[in-house]
Amino acid sequence: GPPKFHMKINILQGAFLPVPPIQGGAIESAWFALGKEFFKQGHEVTHISRLGEGLVKSEVIQGVTHLRVRGARAVKNPYLLKLLELPYVLRARKVMPPADILVTHAFWAPLFFPDQEFGRQYVHVGRYPKGQLRLYKKAARFQVPTHFIAKVCCKEVPKFSAKIKVLPYPLTWKTSDKPRFENREKIILYAGRVHPEKGVRELAEAWKMVPKEIADGWTLRVIGPWKEEQGGGGKNFRDQLEDLLVAGQNKAEIREPVFNRNELKKEMEKASLFIYPSIAEKGETFGLAVLEAMSCGCVPVVSDLPCFSDFINFGVEGFCLERLPGDNFSETIVETLIETLKMSDFKMQQLATASWKRAKQFEIEKVSVRYLEDFASMI
């Protein structure tokens, strides 16, 4: 079970997204939820994040002390982005209390924080690493969300391989009740950033090519942030996508992003299929949206990025969009959609139930204990 002794845990988020995750962000959502769970298990948690969006400098939320310091607005240039995060990390250091564990994914923190004073450095590698890990000599742990990212890290820092640990993101909400097929609408849902690297353009092109008699009664619904400062592909990209979707014969719609978790959950509980055709080889490190959809009884249809195999057995819980060299990805999506939409209700129900069961293994109560055990092993 969870460790019995009391730990002091600091969580330091990045400079760009607020906590609570009112502007989204998988990493922000995960650690906001984990912090509350650590407190429930009897530990002391201080969570440091960016000020702004009408938030206050300090408050307590469900037992967790939140401290906020001035952050920055995200920009496109990755080098400038890193630079903008530096003053934030130094401000955070000024307000941070001593602790046993310091969880962080902020780029500069492992360099500018002392070894132990604010906690042993528990570096959350929530993005595909780009060479920075070898600079983190003081890190006590590199925690990665999937086995695929663990492999990448081992290649990058073979001498630190003993410090690498795979622990998944938790579901940040209560799993829905066992899915009942009769409550489902004929919706194929995409929920995520509306950005070229997510394969949404190929999805829109594919949906136009699905024969009308097969797509009849189904709606493709795209929901997500498209503004650049929210990680989207910008207004032009959104407009192009809308033109593609509206021009086709099959029913499709693009909707504004839903940052409210309960609203997003309702959307996922309505849909029958959840499609996530991401082509971001180095951008997709876990795919939390897919797991969340599965927890609502949606059948996932995802690209063949290696991160998804940590929670989907293809054919058992969902479908894989294989990207073969030289193939047109849109055509692959068309073929898979045709196969999926022709499935019997019985088969669909089977897959939905299997997806839902698999997602239950990622409930926060179960996952948080694994983190606490890992923290305890380091102290």
mmCIF file of C-alpha atoms in Angstrom, residues 21-25 189-195 221-234 238 253-265 267:
data_model
loop_
_atom_site.group_PDB
_atom_site.id
_atom_site.type_symbol
_atom_site.label_atom_id
_atom_site.label_comp_id
_atom_site.label_asym_id
_atom_site.label_seq_id
_atom_site.Cartn_x
_atom_site.Cartn_y
_atom_site.Cartn_z
ATOM 1 C CA PRO A 21 -5.852 23.742 -15.847
ATOM 2 C CA ILE A 22 -8.398 26.327 -17.028
ATOM 3 C CA GLN A 23 -6.575 26.513 -20.373
ATOM 4 C CA GLY A 24 -5.987 22.789 -20.729
ATOM 5 C CA GLY A 25 -2.634 21.013 -20.737
ATOM 6 C CA LEU A 189 -15.105 12.532 -32.091
ATOM 7 C CA TYR A 190 -11.721 14.181 -32.361
ATOM 8 C CA ALA A 191 -10.808 16.187 -29.248
ATOM 9 C CA GLY A 192 -7.358 17.704 -29.065
ATOM 10 C CA ARG A 193 -5.309 20.564 -30.408
ATOM 11 C CA VAL A 194 -6.415 21.605 -33.894
ATOM 12 C CA HIS A 195 -2.921 21.532 -35.360
ATOM 13 C CA ARG A 221 -17.055 16.258 -34.707
ATOM 14 C CA VAL A 222 -13.770 18.120 -34.203
ATOM 15 C CA ILE A 223 -13.330 19.942 -30.889
ATOM 16 C CA GLY A 224 -10.216 21.703 -29.680
ATOM 17 C CA PRO A 225 -8.066 24.809 -29.347
ATOM 18 C CA TRP A 226 -6.978 26.291 -32.707
ATOM 19 C CA LYS A 227 -5.462 29.600 -31.503
ATOM 20 C CA GLU A 228 -1.669 29.651 -31.670
ATOM 21 C CA GLU A 229 -1.207 30.762 -28.059
ATOM 22 C CA GLN A 230 -3.191 27.691 -26.977
ATOM 23 C CA GLY A 231 -1.038 25.352 -29.036
ATOM 24 C CA GLY A 232 -3.288 25.299 -32.107
ATOM 25 C CA GLY A 233 -2.375 25.724 -35.757
ATOM 26 C CA GLY A 234 -3.847 29.239 -36.006
ATOM 27 C CA ARG A 238 -8.833 26.228 -38.740
ATOM 28 C CA GLU A 253 -18.588 20.053 -37.690
ATOM 29 C CA ILE A 254 -15.782 21.912 -36.005
ATOM 30 C CA ARG A 255 -16.473 23.279 -32.541
ATOM 31 C CA GLU A 256 -14.768 25.696 -30.183
ATOM 32 C CA PRO A 257 -12.514 24.129 -27.529
ATOM 33 C CA VAL A 258 -13.970 22.763 -24.313
ATOM 34 C CA PHE A 259 -11.652 23.441 -21.353
ATOM 35 C CA ASN A 260 -14.189 22.461 -18.732
ATOM 36 C CA ARG A 261 -13.434 18.828 -17.835
ATOM 37 C CA ASN A 262 -17.058 17.881 -17.147
ATOM 38 C CA GLU A 263 -18.185 19.286 -20.487
ATOM 39 C CA LEU A 264 -15.438 17.365 -22.281
ATOM 40 C CA LYS A 265 -16.452 14.182 -20.482
ATOM 41 C CA GLU A 267 -18.873 14.971 -25.231
#
